[in-house]
mmCIF file of C-alpha atoms and ligand atoms in Angstrom:
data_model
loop_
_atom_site.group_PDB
_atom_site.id
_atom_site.type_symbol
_atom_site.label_atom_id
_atom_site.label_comp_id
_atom_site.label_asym_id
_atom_site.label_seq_id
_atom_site.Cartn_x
_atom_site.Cartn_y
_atom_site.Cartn_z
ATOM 1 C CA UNK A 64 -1.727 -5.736 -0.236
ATOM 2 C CA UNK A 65 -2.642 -6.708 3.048
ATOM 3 C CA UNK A 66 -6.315 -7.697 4.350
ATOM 4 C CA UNK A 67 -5.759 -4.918 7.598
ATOM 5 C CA UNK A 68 -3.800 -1.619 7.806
ATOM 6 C CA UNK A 69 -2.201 -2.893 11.273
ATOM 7 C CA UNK A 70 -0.126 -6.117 8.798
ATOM 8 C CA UNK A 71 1.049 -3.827 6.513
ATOM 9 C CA UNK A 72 2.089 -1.375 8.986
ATOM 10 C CA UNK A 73 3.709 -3.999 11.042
ATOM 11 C CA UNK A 74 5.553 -4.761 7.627
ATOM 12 C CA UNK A 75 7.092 -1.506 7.306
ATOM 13 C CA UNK A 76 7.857 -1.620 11.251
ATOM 14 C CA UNK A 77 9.707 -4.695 10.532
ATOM 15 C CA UNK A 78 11.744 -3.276 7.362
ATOM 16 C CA UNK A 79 12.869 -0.010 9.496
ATOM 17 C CA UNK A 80 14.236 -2.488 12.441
ATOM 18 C CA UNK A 81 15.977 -4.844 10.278
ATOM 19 C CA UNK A 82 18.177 -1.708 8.350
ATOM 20 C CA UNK A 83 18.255 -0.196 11.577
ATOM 21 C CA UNK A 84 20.277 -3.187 12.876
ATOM 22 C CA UNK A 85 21.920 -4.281 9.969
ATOM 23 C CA UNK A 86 23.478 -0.489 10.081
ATOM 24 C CA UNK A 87 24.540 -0.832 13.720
ATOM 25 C CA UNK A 88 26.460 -3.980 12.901
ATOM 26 C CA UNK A 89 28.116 -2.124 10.026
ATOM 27 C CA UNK A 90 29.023 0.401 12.300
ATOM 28 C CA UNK A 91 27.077 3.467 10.194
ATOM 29 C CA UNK A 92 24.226 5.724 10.428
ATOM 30 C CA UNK A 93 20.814 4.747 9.874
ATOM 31 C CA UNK A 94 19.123 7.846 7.917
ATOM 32 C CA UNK A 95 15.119 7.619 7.601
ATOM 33 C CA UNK A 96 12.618 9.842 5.658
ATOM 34 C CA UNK A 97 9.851 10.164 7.774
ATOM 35 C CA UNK A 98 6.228 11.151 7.079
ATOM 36 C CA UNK A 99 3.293 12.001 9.633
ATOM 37 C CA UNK A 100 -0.522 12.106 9.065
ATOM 38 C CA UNK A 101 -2.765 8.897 10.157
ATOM 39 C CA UNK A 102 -1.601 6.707 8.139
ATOM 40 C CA UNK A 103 2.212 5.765 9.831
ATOM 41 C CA UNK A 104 0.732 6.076 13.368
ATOM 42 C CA UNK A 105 0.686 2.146 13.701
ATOM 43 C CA UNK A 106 4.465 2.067 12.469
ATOM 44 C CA UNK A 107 5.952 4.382 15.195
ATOM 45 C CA UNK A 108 3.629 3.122 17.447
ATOM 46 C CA UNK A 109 5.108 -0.585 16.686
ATOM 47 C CA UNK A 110 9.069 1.261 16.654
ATOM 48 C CA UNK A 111 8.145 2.857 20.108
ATOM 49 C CA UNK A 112 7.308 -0.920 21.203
ATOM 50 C CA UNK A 113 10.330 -2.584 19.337
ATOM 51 C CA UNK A 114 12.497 0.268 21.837
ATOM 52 C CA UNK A 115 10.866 -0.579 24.941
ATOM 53 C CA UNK A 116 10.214 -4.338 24.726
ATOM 54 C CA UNK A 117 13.381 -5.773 22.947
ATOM 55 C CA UNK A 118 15.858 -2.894 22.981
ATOM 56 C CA UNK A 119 15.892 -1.502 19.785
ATOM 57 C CA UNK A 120 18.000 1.218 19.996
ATOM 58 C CA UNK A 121 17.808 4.534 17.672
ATOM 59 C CA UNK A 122 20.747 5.877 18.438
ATOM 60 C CA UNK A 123 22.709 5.315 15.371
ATOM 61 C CA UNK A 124 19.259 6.663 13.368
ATOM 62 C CA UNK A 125 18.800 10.363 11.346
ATOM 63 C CA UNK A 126 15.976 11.389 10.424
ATOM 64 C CA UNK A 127 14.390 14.308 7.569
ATOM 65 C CA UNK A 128 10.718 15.038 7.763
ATOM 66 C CA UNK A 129 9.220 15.372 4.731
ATOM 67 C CA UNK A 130 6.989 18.463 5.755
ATOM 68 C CA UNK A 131 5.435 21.052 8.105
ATOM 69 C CA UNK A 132 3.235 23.587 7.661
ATOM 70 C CA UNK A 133 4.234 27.315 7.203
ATOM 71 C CA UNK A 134 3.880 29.209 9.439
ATOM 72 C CA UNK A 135 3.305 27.253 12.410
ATOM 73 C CA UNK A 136 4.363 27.585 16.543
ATOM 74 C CA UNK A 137 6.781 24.036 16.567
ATOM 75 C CA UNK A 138 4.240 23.815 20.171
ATOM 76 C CA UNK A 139 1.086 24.046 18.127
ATOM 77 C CA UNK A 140 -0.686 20.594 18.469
ATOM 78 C CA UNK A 141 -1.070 20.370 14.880
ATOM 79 C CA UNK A 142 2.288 21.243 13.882
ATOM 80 C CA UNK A 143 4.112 18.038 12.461
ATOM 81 C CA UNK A 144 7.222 18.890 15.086
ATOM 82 C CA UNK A 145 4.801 18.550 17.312
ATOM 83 C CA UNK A 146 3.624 15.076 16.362
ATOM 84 C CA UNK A 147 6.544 13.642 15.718
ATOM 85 C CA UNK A 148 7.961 14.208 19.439
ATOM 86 C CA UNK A 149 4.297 12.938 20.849
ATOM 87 C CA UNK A 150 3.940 9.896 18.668
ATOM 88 C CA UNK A 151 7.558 8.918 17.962
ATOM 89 C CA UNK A 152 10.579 10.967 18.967
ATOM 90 C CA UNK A 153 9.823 11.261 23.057
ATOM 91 C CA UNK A 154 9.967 7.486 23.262
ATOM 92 C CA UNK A 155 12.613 6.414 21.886
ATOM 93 C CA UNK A 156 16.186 6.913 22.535
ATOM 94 C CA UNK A 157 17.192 8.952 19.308
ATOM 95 C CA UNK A 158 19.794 11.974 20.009
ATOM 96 C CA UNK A 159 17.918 15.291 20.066
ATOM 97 C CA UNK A 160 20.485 16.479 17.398
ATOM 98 C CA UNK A 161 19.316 13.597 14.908
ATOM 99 C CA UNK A 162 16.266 14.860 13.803
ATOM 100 C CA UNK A 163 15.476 17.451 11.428
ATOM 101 C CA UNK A 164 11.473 18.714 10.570
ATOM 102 C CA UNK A 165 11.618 21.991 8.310
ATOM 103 C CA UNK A 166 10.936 24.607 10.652
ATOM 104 C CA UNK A 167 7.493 26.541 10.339
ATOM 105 C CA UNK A 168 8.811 29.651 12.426
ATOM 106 C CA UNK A 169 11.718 30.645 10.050
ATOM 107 C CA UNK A 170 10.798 34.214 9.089
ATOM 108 C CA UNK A 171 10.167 34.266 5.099
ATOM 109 C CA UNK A 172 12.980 35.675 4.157
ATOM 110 C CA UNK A 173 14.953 32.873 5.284
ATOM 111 C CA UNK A 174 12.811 30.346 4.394
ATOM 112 C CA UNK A 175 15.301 30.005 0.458
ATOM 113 C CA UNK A 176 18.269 29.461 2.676
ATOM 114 C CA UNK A 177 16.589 27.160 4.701
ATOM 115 C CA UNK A 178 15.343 24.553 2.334
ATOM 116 C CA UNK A 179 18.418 24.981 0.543
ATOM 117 C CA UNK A 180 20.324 23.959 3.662
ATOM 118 C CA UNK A 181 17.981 21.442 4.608
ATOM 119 C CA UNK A 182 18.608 19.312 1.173
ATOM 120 C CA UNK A 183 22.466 20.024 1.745
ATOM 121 C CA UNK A 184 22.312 18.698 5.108
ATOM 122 C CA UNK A 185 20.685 15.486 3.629
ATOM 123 C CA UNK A 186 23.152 14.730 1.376
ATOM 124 C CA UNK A 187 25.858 15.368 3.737
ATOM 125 C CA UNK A 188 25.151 12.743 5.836
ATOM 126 C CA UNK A 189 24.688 10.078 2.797
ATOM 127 C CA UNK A 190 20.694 10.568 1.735
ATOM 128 C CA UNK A 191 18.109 8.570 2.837
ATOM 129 C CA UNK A 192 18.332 5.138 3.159
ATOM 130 C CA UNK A 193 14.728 4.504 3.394
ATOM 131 C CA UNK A 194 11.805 7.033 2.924
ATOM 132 C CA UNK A 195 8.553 6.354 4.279
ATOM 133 C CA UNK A 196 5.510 8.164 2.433
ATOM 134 C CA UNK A 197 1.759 8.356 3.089
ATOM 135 C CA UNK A 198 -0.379 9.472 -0.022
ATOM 136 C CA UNK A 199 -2.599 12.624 -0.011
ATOM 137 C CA UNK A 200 -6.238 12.368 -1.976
ATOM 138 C CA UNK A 201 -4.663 14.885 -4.645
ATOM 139 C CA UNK A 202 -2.106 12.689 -5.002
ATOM 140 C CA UNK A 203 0.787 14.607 -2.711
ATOM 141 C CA UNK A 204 3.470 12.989 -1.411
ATOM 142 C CA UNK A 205 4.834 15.391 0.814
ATOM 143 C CA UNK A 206 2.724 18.800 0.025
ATOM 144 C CA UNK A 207 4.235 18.092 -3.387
ATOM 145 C CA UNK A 208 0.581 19.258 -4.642
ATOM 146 C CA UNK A 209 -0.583 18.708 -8.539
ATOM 147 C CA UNK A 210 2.160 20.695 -10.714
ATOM 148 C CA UNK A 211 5.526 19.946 -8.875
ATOM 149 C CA UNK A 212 7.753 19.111 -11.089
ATOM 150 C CA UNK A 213 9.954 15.914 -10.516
ATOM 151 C CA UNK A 214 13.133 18.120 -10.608
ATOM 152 C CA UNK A 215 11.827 19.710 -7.278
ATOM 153 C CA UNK A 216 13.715 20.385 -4.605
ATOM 154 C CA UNK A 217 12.799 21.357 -0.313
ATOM 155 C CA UNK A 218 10.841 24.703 -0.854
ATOM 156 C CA UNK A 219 7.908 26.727 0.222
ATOM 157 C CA UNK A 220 4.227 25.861 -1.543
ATOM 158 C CA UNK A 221 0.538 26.727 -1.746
ATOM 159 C CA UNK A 222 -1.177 23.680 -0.007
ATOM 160 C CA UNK A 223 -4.097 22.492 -2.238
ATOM 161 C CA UNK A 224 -7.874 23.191 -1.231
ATOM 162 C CA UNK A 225 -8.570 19.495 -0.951
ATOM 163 C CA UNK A 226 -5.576 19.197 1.490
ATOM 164 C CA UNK A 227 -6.604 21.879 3.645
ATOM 165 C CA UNK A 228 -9.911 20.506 3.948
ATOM 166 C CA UNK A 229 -9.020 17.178 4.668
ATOM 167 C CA UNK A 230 -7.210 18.968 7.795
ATOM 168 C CA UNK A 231 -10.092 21.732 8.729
ATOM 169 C CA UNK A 232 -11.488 18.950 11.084
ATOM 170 C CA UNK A 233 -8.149 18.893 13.173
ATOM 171 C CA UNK A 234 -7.426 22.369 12.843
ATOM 172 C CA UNK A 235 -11.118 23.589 13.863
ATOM 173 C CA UNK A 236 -12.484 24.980 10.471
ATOM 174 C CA UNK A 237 -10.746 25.534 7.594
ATOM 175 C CA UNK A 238 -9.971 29.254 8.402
ATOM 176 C CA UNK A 239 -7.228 28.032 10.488
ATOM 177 C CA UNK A 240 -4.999 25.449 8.216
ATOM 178 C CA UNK A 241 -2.092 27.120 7.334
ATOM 179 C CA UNK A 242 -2.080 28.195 3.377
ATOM 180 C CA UNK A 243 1.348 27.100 3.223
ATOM 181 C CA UNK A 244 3.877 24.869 3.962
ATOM 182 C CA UNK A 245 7.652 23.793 3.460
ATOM 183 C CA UNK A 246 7.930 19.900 1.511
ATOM 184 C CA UNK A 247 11.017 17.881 0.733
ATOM 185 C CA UNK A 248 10.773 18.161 -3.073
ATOM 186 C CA UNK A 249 9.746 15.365 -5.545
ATOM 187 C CA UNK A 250 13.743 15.215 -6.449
ATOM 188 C CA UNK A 251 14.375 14.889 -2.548
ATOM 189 C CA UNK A 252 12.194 11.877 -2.598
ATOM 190 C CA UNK A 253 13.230 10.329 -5.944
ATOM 191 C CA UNK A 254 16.889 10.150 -4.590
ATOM 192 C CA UNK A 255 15.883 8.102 -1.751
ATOM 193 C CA UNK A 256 17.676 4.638 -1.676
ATOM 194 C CA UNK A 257 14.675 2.514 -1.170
ATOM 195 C CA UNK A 258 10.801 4.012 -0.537
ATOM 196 C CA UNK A 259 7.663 2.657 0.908
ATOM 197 C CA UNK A 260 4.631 4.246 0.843
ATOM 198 C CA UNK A 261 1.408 3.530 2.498
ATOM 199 C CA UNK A 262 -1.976 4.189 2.006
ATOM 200 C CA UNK A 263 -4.917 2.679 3.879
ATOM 201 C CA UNK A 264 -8.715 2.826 3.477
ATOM 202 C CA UNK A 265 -11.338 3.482 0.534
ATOM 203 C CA UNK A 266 -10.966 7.303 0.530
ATOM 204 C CA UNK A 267 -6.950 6.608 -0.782
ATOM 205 C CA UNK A 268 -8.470 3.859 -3.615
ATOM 206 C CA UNK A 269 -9.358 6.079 -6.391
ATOM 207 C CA UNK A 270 -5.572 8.476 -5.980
ATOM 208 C CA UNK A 271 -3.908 5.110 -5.549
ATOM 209 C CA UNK A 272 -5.582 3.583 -9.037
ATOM 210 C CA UNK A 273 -4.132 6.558 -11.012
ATOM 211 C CA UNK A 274 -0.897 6.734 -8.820
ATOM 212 C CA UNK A 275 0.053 3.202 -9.397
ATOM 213 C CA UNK A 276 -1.819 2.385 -12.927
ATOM 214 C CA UNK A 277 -2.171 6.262 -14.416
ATOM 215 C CA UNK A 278 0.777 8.079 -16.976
ATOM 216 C CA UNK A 279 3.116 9.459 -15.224
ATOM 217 C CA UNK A 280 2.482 13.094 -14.805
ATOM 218 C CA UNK A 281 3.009 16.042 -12.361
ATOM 219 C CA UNK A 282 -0.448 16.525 -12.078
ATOM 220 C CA UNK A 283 -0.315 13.184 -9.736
ATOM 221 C CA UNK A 284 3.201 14.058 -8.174
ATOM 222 C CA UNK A 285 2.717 9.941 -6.203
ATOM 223 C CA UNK A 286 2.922 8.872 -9.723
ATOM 224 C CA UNK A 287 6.817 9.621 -10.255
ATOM 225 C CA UNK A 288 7.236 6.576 -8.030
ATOM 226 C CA UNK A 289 6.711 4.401 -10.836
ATOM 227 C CA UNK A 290 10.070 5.255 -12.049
ATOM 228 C CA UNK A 291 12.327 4.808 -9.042
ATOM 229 C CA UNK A 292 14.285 1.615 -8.720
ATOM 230 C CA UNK A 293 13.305 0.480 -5.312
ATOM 231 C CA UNK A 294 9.454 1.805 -4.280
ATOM 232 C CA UNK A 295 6.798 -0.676 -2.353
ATOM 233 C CA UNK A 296 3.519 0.313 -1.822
ATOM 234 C CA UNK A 297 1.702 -1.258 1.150
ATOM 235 C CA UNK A 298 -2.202 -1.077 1.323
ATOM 236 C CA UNK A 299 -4.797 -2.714 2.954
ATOM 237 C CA UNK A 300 -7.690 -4.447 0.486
ATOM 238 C CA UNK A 301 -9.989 -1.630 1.049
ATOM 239 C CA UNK A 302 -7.740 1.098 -0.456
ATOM 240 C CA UNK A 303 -6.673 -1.946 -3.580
ATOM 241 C CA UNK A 304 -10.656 -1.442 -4.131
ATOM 242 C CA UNK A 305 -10.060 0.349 -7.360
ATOM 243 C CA UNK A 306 -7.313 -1.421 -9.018
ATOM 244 C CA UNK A 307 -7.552 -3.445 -12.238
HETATM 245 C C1 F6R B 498 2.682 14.054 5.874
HETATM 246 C C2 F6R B 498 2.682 14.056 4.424
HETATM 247 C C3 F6R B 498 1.426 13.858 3.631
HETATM 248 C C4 F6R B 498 0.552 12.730 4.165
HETATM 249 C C5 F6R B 498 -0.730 12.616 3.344
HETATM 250 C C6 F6R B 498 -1.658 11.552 3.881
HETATM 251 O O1 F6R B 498 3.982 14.271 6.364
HETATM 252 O O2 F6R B 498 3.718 14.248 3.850
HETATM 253 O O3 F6R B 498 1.785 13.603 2.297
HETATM 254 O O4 F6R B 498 1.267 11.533 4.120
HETATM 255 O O5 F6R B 498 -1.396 13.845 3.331
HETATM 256 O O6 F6R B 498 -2.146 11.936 5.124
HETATM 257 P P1 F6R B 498 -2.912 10.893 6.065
HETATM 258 O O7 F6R B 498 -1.916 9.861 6.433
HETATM 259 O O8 F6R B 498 -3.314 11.693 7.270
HETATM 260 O O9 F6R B 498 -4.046 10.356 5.273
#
């Protein structure tokens, strides 16, 4: 728990930098699970200064996406391929051919073979050393919306009322937030070698009460976290409001 968003983000900066280079002396890739939303803006915004003021380089560094919606133009401003190149990718020096966002203009037919592939690709380059998650007010991480199971895997889901309402604002009225989209599974997430997830402000305290202090149950998907071996979760004082 930290008193501002900005130390714990700064935290997380730090943690990505430090495997980043500890990878590049071991001569291996780097591979991150990356999340978007407002909550890791301060993070990439911090990576995108590590790059340009003391030379962190990304080259060695793959990175998943947890999510995007379906369907969605990738040029659409509020498609996640979108923010990732405007808030992360186009300043920094990662190769074009590292980074991997589920696509949102697969036609549906393919979408099966896509998630399928996307999961194989993950695990062919090693998994995910370190996945970083925000938390939605259902208790999402991902679009892994109440009901997903922890056995599941990248797929295509309904995205719950309460998440497309907390986006009607950016989209310009509900009527135009995609009704689905394609998640990294819970399972995806679970397998991750180490996790930290973020959540910042009193609108996340009463999901992260019952995420961190509630029974495990799919009807709180943020809650499997309790059982992997290597999960932090960074807040700020305001969102720690509710805990006991
Ligand atoms: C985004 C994602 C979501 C968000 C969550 C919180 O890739 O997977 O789970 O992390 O909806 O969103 P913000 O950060 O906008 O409050």
């Amino acid at each position: 728990i930290t008193v501002a968003p900005i130390q714990s983000s700064l935290m997380v900066a730090r943690e990505i930098r430090d495997l980043i280079l500890k990878t590049q002396k071991e001569g291996i890739n780097c591979v991150l699970g990356l999340a978007t939303g407002s909550t890791p803006v301060a993070v990439y915004k911090e990576l995108i200064r590590m790059h340009k003021e003391e030379g962190l380089s990304f080259k060695n560094v793959i990175t998943f996406n947890l999510d995007e919606y379906y369907p969605i133009a990738k040029e659409h401003n509020q498609s996640y391929n979108y923010f990732m190149r405007d808030r992360l990718f186009n300043h920094i020096d990662i190769p074009a051919e590292n980074i991997n966002i589920p696509d949102g203009t697969i036609p549906k037919e393919s979408v099966l073979k896509f998630c399928e592939e996307y999961e194989a690709k993950i695990d062919s380059v090693g998994g995910i050393d370190l996945q970083l998650l925000g938390i939605g007010r259902t208790g999402h991480i991902g679009f892994n919306e109440p009901g997903s199971s922890l056995l599941s895997k990248t797929r295509i889901i309904n995205l719950d009322k309460k998440t497309r309402m907390d986006a009607a604002s950016d989209f310009m009225g509900l009527q135009h937030v995609p009704k689905y989209a394609i998640t990294m599974g819970v399972s995806s997430v679970m397998k991750a070698k180490k996790i930290a997830i973020m959540g910042f402000s009193e609108t996340k305290a009463p999901i992260i009460a019952s995420t961190i202090e509630g029974p495990v149950t799919s009807e709180c998907p943020a809650t499997f976290l309790q059982t992997h071996p290597n999960c932090t979760f960074y807040m700020d004082l305001a969102a720690a409001e509710k805990l006991t």
